[in-house]
Amino acid sequence: MTHIILDNLMLKNKRFRAYLEAEDNLEIRDRAGPSSCSQSSKDEPFIWSERAVLLLLEQYECHVEEFKKNLRHERIWSSIAAQLIEKGHLVNGRQCSIKWSGLKRTYKNIKDQKDRSGASAVSWPFYSAMTTLLGDKAYMKPVALASSTGQPKNLTGDCSKGVYIISLKPPQKKMKPMKKDAVLKELTDRTNKLQESINEQNIKRHREKAEREERKAKQHAEKMEMQRAFLDIFKKMAEK
C-alpha cells in the first residue's frame, strides 16, 4: 500500500514538472498580436532569461501603484518594456504582459500544490520574488536575490533604472524575556530614582519657602523700625 502511495506522489510530481516545462516553453517565445503597446507591426520572438524575468519583476514592483490606479495598462507595460530594452532585452509591452500573466499562473499552481501537500515539492527560482509581489509578508530592499543556481545576484541602483531587487523580509529577532530578578531590579532602580527626584524637589520647595519667609520677616522688621523712628521724631517735636 505504501509503495502505491509513493508511486502516485511521484507521478503527480512528474506531471507537475511537465506542466511547468510546458508553461516555460509557452512563455519563452511570446509573439504579440496587434496592440497599441507593440513596438512594431511584427514582433520578434524573445527568449526570457532568468535575468530578464528578474528585471521584469523589479519593474513591475516599480509600477505597481500605477496598475492599482487603473491607468491604461498598455502604456505601463510599454514603459516597463522600455526599461528592459535599455538593459539589452528586446521586448515589447505585450510580451511583458503575457510573461507576467504566465508567471502569476505558475506561481498560483505551485502555491496551491504547496498548500495541499504542506511541503516544497517543486523548486522554482521566482517563487520568493512572486511571493513578494503577490503576498503580504515581504518587502522591497536593495539586496541580493538568489538565482536558480543558488548564487545571489547583486544589483544596485534605483527603481527608474530597473535595479531594485525583490527579497523576502527576514524574520524579526525576538527579544528574550527578562528574568524575574532582572525585572524586579529594574523596577526597584526606577522607583528609587523617582523617589530621589521627588525628595530633591521637596527640599528645593522647602528651601525656597524658608527664604521667602525670611525675606518677609526682615522687611517687616525694617518697617517696624522705621515706624518707631518716626514716632520718636514726633515726640521730640511735640515736647518743644
PDB file of N, CA and C in Angstrom, residues 148-228:
ATOM      1  N   SER A 148      18.552  30.620  -9.752  1.00  0.00           N
ATOM      2  CA  SER A 148      18.255  29.196  -9.764  1.00  0.00           C
ATOM      3  C   SER A 148      19.471  28.363  -9.421  1.00  0.00           C
ATOM      4  N   THR A 149      20.668  28.930  -9.563  1.00  0.00           N
ATOM      5  CA  THR A 149      21.887  28.197  -9.220  1.00  0.00           C
ATOM      6  C   THR A 149      22.215  28.302  -7.752  1.00  0.00           C
ATOM      7  N   GLY A 150      21.446  29.115  -7.016  1.00  0.00           N
ATOM      8  CA  GLY A 150      21.707  29.272  -5.593  1.00  0.00           C
ATOM      9  C   GLY A 150      22.648  30.406  -5.288  1.00  0.00           C
ATOM     10  N   GLN A 151      23.253  31.023  -6.327  1.00  0.00           N
ATOM     11  CA  GLN A 151      24.177  32.131  -6.127  1.00  0.00           C
ATOM     12  C   GLN A 151      23.414  33.441  -6.151  1.00  0.00           C
ATOM     13  N   PRO A 152      23.724  34.372  -5.265  1.00  0.00           N
ATOM     14  CA  PRO A 152      22.994  35.641  -5.243  1.00  0.00           C
ATOM     15  C   PRO A 152      23.364  36.523  -6.412  1.00  0.00           C
ATOM     16  N   LYS A 153      22.394  37.280  -6.880  1.00  0.00           N
ATOM     17  CA  LYS A 153      22.640  38.266  -7.932  1.00  0.00           C
ATOM     18  C   LYS A 153      22.617  39.630  -7.280  1.00  0.00           C
ATOM     19  N   ASN A 154      23.741  40.296  -7.196  1.00  0.00           N
ATOM     20  CA  ASN A 154      23.827  41.594  -6.538  1.00  0.00           C
ATOM     21  C   ASN A 154      23.615  42.706  -7.549  1.00  0.00           C
ATOM     22  N   LEU A 155      22.585  43.497  -7.362  1.00  0.00           N
ATOM     23  CA  LEU A 155      22.312  44.640  -8.221  1.00  0.00           C
ATOM     24  C   LEU A 155      22.086  45.844  -7.340  1.00  0.00           C
ATOM     25  N   THR A 156      22.522  47.001  -7.792  1.00  0.00           N
ATOM     26  CA  THR A 156      22.320  48.223  -7.020  1.00  0.00           C
ATOM     27  C   THR A 156      21.794  49.297  -7.940  1.00  0.00           C
ATOM     28  N   GLY A 157      21.207  50.340  -7.355  1.00  0.00           N
ATOM     29  CA  GLY A 157      20.719  51.436  -8.171  1.00  0.00           C
ATOM     30  C   GLY A 157      19.357  51.884  -7.699  1.00  0.00           C
ATOM     31  N   ASP A 158      18.586  52.491  -8.638  1.00  0.00           N
ATOM     32  CA  ASP A 158      17.262  52.942  -8.254  1.00  0.00           C
ATOM     33  C   ASP A 158      16.219  52.315  -9.156  1.00  0.00           C
ATOM     34  N   CYS A 159      14.971  52.581  -8.795  1.00  0.00           N
ATOM     35  CA  CYS A 159      13.870  51.918  -9.479  1.00  0.00           C
ATOM     36  C   CYS A 159      13.762  52.339 -10.940  1.00  0.00           C
ATOM     37  N   SER A 160      14.095  53.593 -11.243  1.00  0.00           N
ATOM     38  CA  SER A 160      13.978  54.082 -12.614  1.00  0.00           C
ATOM     39  C   SER A 160      14.911  53.359 -13.561  1.00  0.00           C
ATOM     40  N   LYS A 161      15.983  52.783 -13.014  1.00  0.00           N
ATOM     41  CA  LYS A 161      16.931  52.050 -13.844  1.00  0.00           C
ATOM     42  C   LYS A 161      16.681  50.549 -13.790  1.00  0.00           C
ATOM     43  N   GLY A 162      15.648  50.150 -13.066  1.00  0.00           N
ATOM     44  CA  GLY A 162      15.284  48.746 -13.033  1.00  0.00           C
ATOM     45  C   GLY A 162      16.267  47.881 -12.303  1.00  0.00           C
ATOM     46  N   VAL A 163      16.760  48.319 -11.169  1.00  0.00           N
ATOM     47  CA  VAL A 163      17.775  47.527 -10.484  1.00  0.00           C
ATOM     48  C   VAL A 163      17.444  47.302  -9.020  1.00  0.00           C
ATOM     49  N   TYR A 164      16.193  47.478  -8.607  1.00  0.00           N
ATOM     50  CA  TYR A 164      15.838  47.115  -7.240  1.00  0.00           C
ATOM     51  C   TYR A 164      15.574  45.618  -7.189  1.00  0.00           C
ATOM     52  N   ILE A 165      16.072  44.977  -6.159  1.00  0.00           N
ATOM     53  CA  ILE A 165      15.935  43.540  -6.027  1.00  0.00           C
ATOM     54  C   ILE A 165      14.828  43.229  -5.035  1.00  0.00           C
ATOM     55  N   ILE A 166      14.010  42.271  -5.379  1.00  0.00           N
ATOM     56  CA  ILE A 166      12.907  41.878  -4.524  1.00  0.00           C
ATOM     57  C   ILE A 166      13.375  40.771  -3.603  1.00  0.00           C
ATOM     58  N   SER A 167      13.121  40.898  -2.329  1.00  0.00           N
ATOM     59  CA  SER A 167      13.531  39.859  -1.386  1.00  0.00           C
ATOM     60  C   SER A 167      12.506  39.737  -0.287  1.00  0.00           C
ATOM     61  N   LEU A 168      12.450  38.569   0.309  1.00  0.00           N
ATOM     62  CA  LEU A 168      11.527  38.348   1.407  1.00  0.00           C
ATOM     63  C   LEU A 168      12.045  38.999   2.663  1.00  0.00           C
ATOM     64  N   LYS A 169      11.143  39.457   3.489  1.00  0.00           N
ATOM     65  CA  LYS A 169      11.537  40.120   4.728  1.00  0.00           C
ATOM     66  C   LYS A 169      12.140  39.109   5.687  1.00  0.00           C
ATOM     67  N   PRO A 170      13.326  39.400   6.222  1.00  0.00           N
ATOM     68  CA  PRO A 170      13.941  38.458   7.152  1.00  0.00           C
ATOM     69  C   PRO A 170      13.154  38.398   8.449  1.00  0.00           C
ATOM     70  N   PRO A 171      13.196  37.251   9.113  1.00  0.00           N
ATOM     71  CA  PRO A 171      12.449  37.138  10.371  1.00  0.00           C
ATOM     72  C   PRO A 171      12.977  38.090  11.419  1.00  0.00           C
ATOM     73  N   GLN A 172      12.061  38.692  12.153  1.00  0.00           N
ATOM     74  CA  GLN A 172      12.448  39.612  13.208  1.00  0.00           C
ATOM     75  C   GLN A 172      13.014  38.839  14.386  1.00  0.00           C
ATOM     76  N   LYS A 173      14.082  39.366  14.956  1.00  0.00           N
ATOM     77  CA  LYS A 173      14.654  38.746  16.138  1.00  0.00           C
ATOM     78  C   LYS A 173      13.793  39.083  17.347  1.00  0.00           C
ATOM     79  N   LYS A 174      13.340  38.051  18.012  1.00  0.00           N
ATOM     80  CA  LYS A 174      12.516  38.261  19.193  1.00  0.00           C
ATOM     81  C   LYS A 174      13.404  38.506  20.404  1.00  0.00           C
ATOM     82  N   MET A 175      13.017  39.512  21.181  1.00  0.00           N
ATOM     83  CA  MET A 175      13.777  39.815  22.384  1.00  0.00           C
ATOM     84  C   MET A 175      13.506  38.746  23.436  1.00  0.00           C
ATOM     85  N   LYS A 176      14.573  38.300  24.064  1.00  0.00           N
ATOM     86  CA  LYS A 176      14.434  37.299  25.104  1.00  0.00           C
ATOM     87  C   LYS A 176      13.730  37.913  26.309  1.00  0.00           C
ATOM     88  N   PRO A 177      12.796  37.181  26.897  1.00  0.00           N
ATOM     89  CA  PRO A 177      12.113  37.722  28.080  1.00  0.00           C
ATOM     90  C   PRO A 177      13.085  37.894  29.232  1.00  0.00           C
ATOM     91  N   MET A 178      12.944  39.001  29.947  1.00  0.00           N
ATOM     92  CA  MET A 178      13.833  39.272  31.071  1.00  0.00           C
ATOM     93  C   MET A 178      13.489  38.353  32.235  1.00  0.00           C
ATOM     94  N   LYS A 179      14.516  37.955  32.970  1.00  0.00           N
ATOM     95  CA  LYS A 179      14.301  37.119  34.138  1.00  0.00           C
ATOM     96  C   LYS A 179      13.606  37.926  35.228  1.00  0.00           C
ATOM     97  N   LYS A 180      12.960  37.200  36.132  1.00  0.00           N
ATOM     98  CA  LYS A 180      12.181  37.844  37.181  1.00  0.00           C
ATOM     99  C   LYS A 180      13.043  38.748  38.045  1.00  0.00           C
ATOM    100  N   ASP A 181      14.248  38.271  38.409  1.00  0.00           N
ATOM    101  CA  ASP A 181      15.132  39.079  39.256  1.00  0.00           C
ATOM    102  C   ASP A 181      15.548  40.359  38.545  1.00  0.00           C
ATOM    103  N   ALA A 182      15.829  40.241  37.242  1.00  0.00           N
ATOM    104  CA  ALA A 182      16.243  41.418  36.480  1.00  0.00           C
ATOM    105  C   ALA A 182      15.110  42.433  36.393  1.00  0.00           C
ATOM    106  N   VAL A 183      13.881  41.933  36.215  1.00  0.00           N
ATOM    107  CA  VAL A 183      12.724  42.831  36.147  1.00  0.00           C
ATOM    108  C   VAL A 183      12.532  43.556  37.471  1.00  0.00           C
ATOM    109  N   LEU A 184      12.629  42.807  38.568  1.00  0.00           N
ATOM    110  CA  LEU A 184      12.472  43.422  39.887  1.00  0.00           C
ATOM    111  C   LEU A 184      13.548  44.459  40.151  1.00  0.00           C
ATOM    112  N   LYS A 185      14.781  44.140  39.751  1.00  0.00           N
ATOM    113  CA  LYS A 185      15.888  45.082  39.957  1.00  0.00           C
ATOM    114  C   LYS A 185      15.664  46.362  39.168  1.00  0.00           C
ATOM    115  N   GLU A 186      15.217  46.211  37.911  1.00  0.00           N
ATOM    116  CA  GLU A 186      14.973  47.395  37.083  1.00  0.00           C
ATOM    117  C   GLU A 186      13.851  48.247  37.671  1.00  0.00           C
ATOM    118  N   LEU A 187      12.785  47.603  38.140  1.00  0.00           N
ATOM    119  CA  LEU A 187      11.683  48.347  38.753  1.00  0.00           C
ATOM    120  C   LEU A 187      12.128  49.055  40.028  1.00  0.00           C
ATOM    121  N   THR A 188      12.968  48.367  40.820  1.00  0.00           N
ATOM    122  CA  THR A 188      13.470  48.978  42.056  1.00  0.00           C
ATOM    123  C   THR A 188      14.330  50.194  41.761  1.00  0.00           C
ATOM    124  N   ASP A 189      15.212  50.057  40.754  1.00  0.00           N
ATOM    125  CA  ASP A 189      16.083  51.180  40.387  1.00  0.00           C
ATOM    126  C   ASP A 189      15.258  52.376  39.925  1.00  0.00           C
ATOM    127  N   ARG A 190      14.263  52.108  39.105  1.00  0.00           N
ATOM    128  CA  ARG A 190      13.431  53.209  38.610  1.00  0.00           C
ATOM    129  C   ARG A 190      12.657  53.867  39.750  1.00  0.00           C
ATOM    130  N   THR A 191      12.157  53.046  40.672  1.00  0.00           N
ATOM    131  CA  THR A 191      11.420  53.596  41.817  1.00  0.00           C
ATOM    132  C   THR A 191      12.315  54.459  42.690  1.00  0.00           C
ATOM    133  N   ASN A 192      13.544  53.979  42.918  1.00  0.00           N
ATOM    134  CA  ASN A 192      14.489  54.746  43.741  1.00  0.00           C
ATOM    135  C   ASN A 192      14.834  56.081  43.090  1.00  0.00           C
ATOM    136  N   LYS A 193      15.075  56.049  41.779  1.00  0.00           N
ATOM    137  CA  LYS A 193      15.398  57.287  41.074  1.00  0.00           C
ATOM    138  C   LYS A 193      14.228  58.264  41.133  1.00  0.00           C
ATOM    139  N   LEU A 194      13.019  57.739  40.983  1.00  0.00           N
ATOM    140  CA  LEU A 194      11.840  58.601  41.047  1.00  0.00           C
ATOM    141  C   LEU A 194      11.688  59.210  42.436  1.00  0.00           C
ATOM    142  N   GLN A 195      11.927  58.404  43.475  1.00  0.00           N
ATOM    143  CA  GLN A 195      11.815  58.900  44.842  1.00  0.00           C
ATOM    144  C   GLN A 195      12.869  59.955  45.131  1.00  0.00           C
ATOM    145  N   GLU A 196      14.096  59.736  44.630  1.00  0.00           N
ATOM    146  CA  GLU A 196      15.157  60.724  44.812  1.00  0.00           C
ATOM    147  C   GLU A 196      14.789  62.047  44.150  1.00  0.00           C
ATOM    148  N   SER A 197      14.211  61.958  42.960  1.00  0.00           N
ATOM    149  CA  SER A 197      13.801  63.171  42.262  1.00  0.00           C
ATOM    150  C   SER A 197      12.718  63.912  43.045  1.00  0.00           C
ATOM    151  N   ILE A 198      11.758  63.156  43.588  1.00  0.00           N
ATOM    152  CA  ILE A 198      10.693  63.780  44.385  1.00  0.00           C
ATOM    153  C   ILE A 198      11.265  64.434  45.639  1.00  0.00           C
ATOM    154  N   ASN A 199      12.194  63.753  46.305  1.00  0.00           N
ATOM    155  CA  ASN A 199      12.808  64.309  47.519  1.00  0.00           C
ATOM    156  C   ASN A 199      13.557  65.602  47.219  1.00  0.00           C
ATOM    157  N   GLU A 200      14.300  65.599  46.105  1.00  0.00           N
ATOM    158  CA  GLU A 200      15.046  66.802  45.733  1.00  0.00           C
ATOM    159  C   GLU A 200      14.100  67.968  45.463  1.00  0.00           C
ATOM    160  N   GLN A 201      12.989  67.698  44.810  1.00  0.00           N
ATOM    161  CA  GLN A 201      12.022  68.760  44.538  1.00  0.00           C
ATOM    162  C   GLN A 201      11.393  69.281  45.833  1.00  0.00           C
ATOM    163  N   ASN A 202      11.097  68.365  46.766  1.00  0.00           N
ATOM    164  CA  ASN A 202      10.527  68.790  48.054  1.00  0.00           C
ATOM    165  C   ASN A 202      11.507  69.660  48.838  1.00  0.00           C
ATOM    166  N   ILE A 203      12.782  69.230  48.851  1.00  0.00           N
ATOM    167  CA  ILE A 203      13.805  70.009  49.559  1.00  0.00           C
ATOM    168  C   ILE A 203      13.936  71.401  48.951  1.00  0.00           C
ATOM    169  N   LYS A 204      13.917  71.450  47.623  1.00  0.00           N
ATOM    170  CA  LYS A 204      14.037  72.735  46.940  1.00  0.00           C
ATOM    171  C   LYS A 204      12.860  73.638  47.278  1.00  0.00           C
ATOM    172  N   ARG A 205      11.635  73.083  47.302  1.00  0.00           N
ATOM    173  CA  ARG A 205      10.454  73.887  47.631  1.00  0.00           C
ATOM    174  C   ARG A 205      10.525  74.404  49.070  1.00  0.00           C
ATOM    175  N   HIS A 206      10.948  73.540  50.010  1.00  0.00           N
ATOM    176  CA  HIS A 206      11.055  73.970  51.409  1.00  0.00           C
ATOM    177  C   HIS A 206      12.102  75.074  51.567  1.00  0.00           C
ATOM    178  N   ARG A 207      13.220  74.945  50.872  1.00  0.00           N
ATOM    179  CA  ARG A 207      14.274  75.955  50.959  1.00  0.00           C
ATOM    180  C   ARG A 207      13.790  77.286  50.409  1.00  0.00           C
ATOM    181  N   GLU A 208      13.111  77.245  49.277  1.00  0.00           N
ATOM    182  CA  GLU A 208      12.588  78.472  48.691  1.00  0.00           C
ATOM    183  C   GLU A 208      11.527  79.110  49.596  1.00  0.00           C
ATOM    184  N   LYS A 209      10.690  78.270  50.229  1.00  0.00           N
ATOM    185  CA  LYS A 209       9.675  78.799  51.147  1.00  0.00           C
ATOM    186  C   LYS A 209      10.318  79.468  52.362  1.00  0.00           C
ATOM    187  N   ALA A 210      11.368  78.827  52.897  1.00  0.00           N
ATOM    188  CA  ALA A 210      12.063  79.402  54.058  1.00  0.00           C
ATOM    189  C   ALA A 210      12.708  80.728  53.697  1.00  0.00           C
ATOM    190  N   GLU A 211      13.297  80.801  52.494  1.00  0.00           N
ATOM    191  CA  GLU A 211      13.929  82.044  52.052  1.00  0.00           C
ATOM    192  C   GLU A 211      12.887  83.148  51.888  1.00  0.00           C
ATOM    193  N   ARG A 212      11.708  82.812  51.372  1.00  0.00           N
ATOM    194  CA  ARG A 212      10.652  83.819  51.222  1.00  0.00           C
ATOM    195  C   ARG A 212      10.185  84.326  52.593  1.00  0.00           C
ATOM    196  N   GLU A 213      10.000  83.397  53.517  1.00  0.00           N
ATOM    197  CA  GLU A 213       9.557  83.798  54.853  1.00  0.00           C
ATOM    198  C   GLU A 213      10.612  84.657  55.561  1.00  0.00           C
ATOM    199  N   GLU A 214      11.876  84.309  55.331  1.00  0.00           N
ATOM    200  CA  GLU A 214      12.953  85.100  55.941  1.00  0.00           C
ATOM    201  C   GLU A 214      12.975  86.512  55.381  1.00  0.00           C
ATOM    202  N   ARG A 215      12.813  86.665  54.095  1.00  0.00           N
ATOM    203  CA  ARG A 215      12.778  87.990  53.477  1.00  0.00           C
ATOM    204  C   ARG A 215      11.575  88.784  53.982  1.00  0.00           C
ATOM    205  N   LYS A 216      10.442  88.090  54.101  1.00  0.00           N
ATOM    206  CA  LYS A 216       9.232  88.760  54.576  1.00  0.00           C
ATOM    207  C   LYS A 216       9.404  89.261  56.020  1.00  0.00           C
ATOM    208  N   ALA A 217      10.018  88.414  56.863  1.00  0.00           N
ATOM    209  CA  ALA A 217      10.240  88.816  58.269  1.00  0.00           C
ATOM    210  C   ALA A 217      11.210  89.987  58.349  1.00  0.00           C
ATOM    211  N   LYS A 218      12.238  89.968  57.511  1.00  0.00           N
ATOM    212  CA  LYS A 218      13.218  91.052  57.503  1.00  0.00           C
ATOM    213  C   LYS A 218      12.571  92.361  57.078  1.00  0.00           C
ATOM    214  N   GLN A 219      11.731  92.299  56.037  1.00  0.00           N
ATOM    215  CA  GLN A 219      11.039  93.502  55.570  1.00  0.00           C
ATOM    216  C   GLN A 219      10.104  94.046  56.663  1.00  0.00           C
ATOM    217  N   HIS A 220       9.420  93.126  57.377  1.00  0.00           N
ATOM    218  CA  HIS A 220       8.522  93.555  58.454  1.00  0.00           C
ATOM    219  C   HIS A 220       9.306  94.236  59.577  1.00  0.00           C
ATOM    220  N   ALA A 221      10.471  93.669  59.916  1.00  0.00           N
ATOM    221  CA  ALA A 221      11.294  94.260  60.985  1.00  0.00           C
ATOM    222  C   ALA A 221      11.773  95.646  60.587  1.00  0.00           C
ATOM    223  N   GLU A 222      12.195  95.794  59.318  1.00  0.00           N
ATOM    224  CA  GLU A 222      12.648  97.099  58.836  1.00  0.00           C
ATOM    225  C   GLU A 222      11.500  98.115  58.865  1.00  0.00           C
ATOM    226  N   LYS A 223      10.321  97.689  58.538  1.00  0.00           N
ATOM    227  CA  LYS A 223       9.164  98.584  58.542  1.00  0.00           C
ATOM    228  C   LYS A 223       8.837  99.044  59.969  1.00  0.00           C
ATOM    229  N   MET A 224       8.875  98.106  60.914  1.00  0.00           N
ATOM    230  CA  MET A 224       8.594  98.449  62.306  1.00  0.00           C
ATOM    231  C   MET A 224       9.651  99.412  62.862  1.00  0.00           C
ATOM    232  N   GLU A 225      10.898  99.189  62.471  1.00  0.00           N
ATOM    233  CA  GLU A 225      11.983 100.067  62.928  1.00  0.00           C
ATOM    234  C   GLU A 225      11.793 101.487  62.412  1.00  0.00           C
ATOM    235  N   MET A 226      11.370 101.611  61.165  1.00  0.00           N
ATOM    236  CA  MET A 226      11.119 102.931  60.592  1.00  0.00           C
ATOM    237  C   MET A 226       9.956 103.626  61.311  1.00  0.00           C
ATOM    238  N   GLN A 227       8.912 102.865  61.643  1.00  0.00           N
ATOM    239  CA  GLN A 227       7.769 103.454  62.349  1.00  0.00           C
ATOM    240  C   GLN A 227       8.184 103.974  63.739  1.00  0.00           C
ATOM    241  N   ARG A 228       9.013 103.186  64.451  1.00  0.00           N
ATOM    242  CA  ARG A 228       9.481 103.637  65.766  1.00  0.00           C
ATOM    243  C   ARG A 228      10.324 104.912  65.650  1.00  0.00           C
TER     244      ARG A 228
END
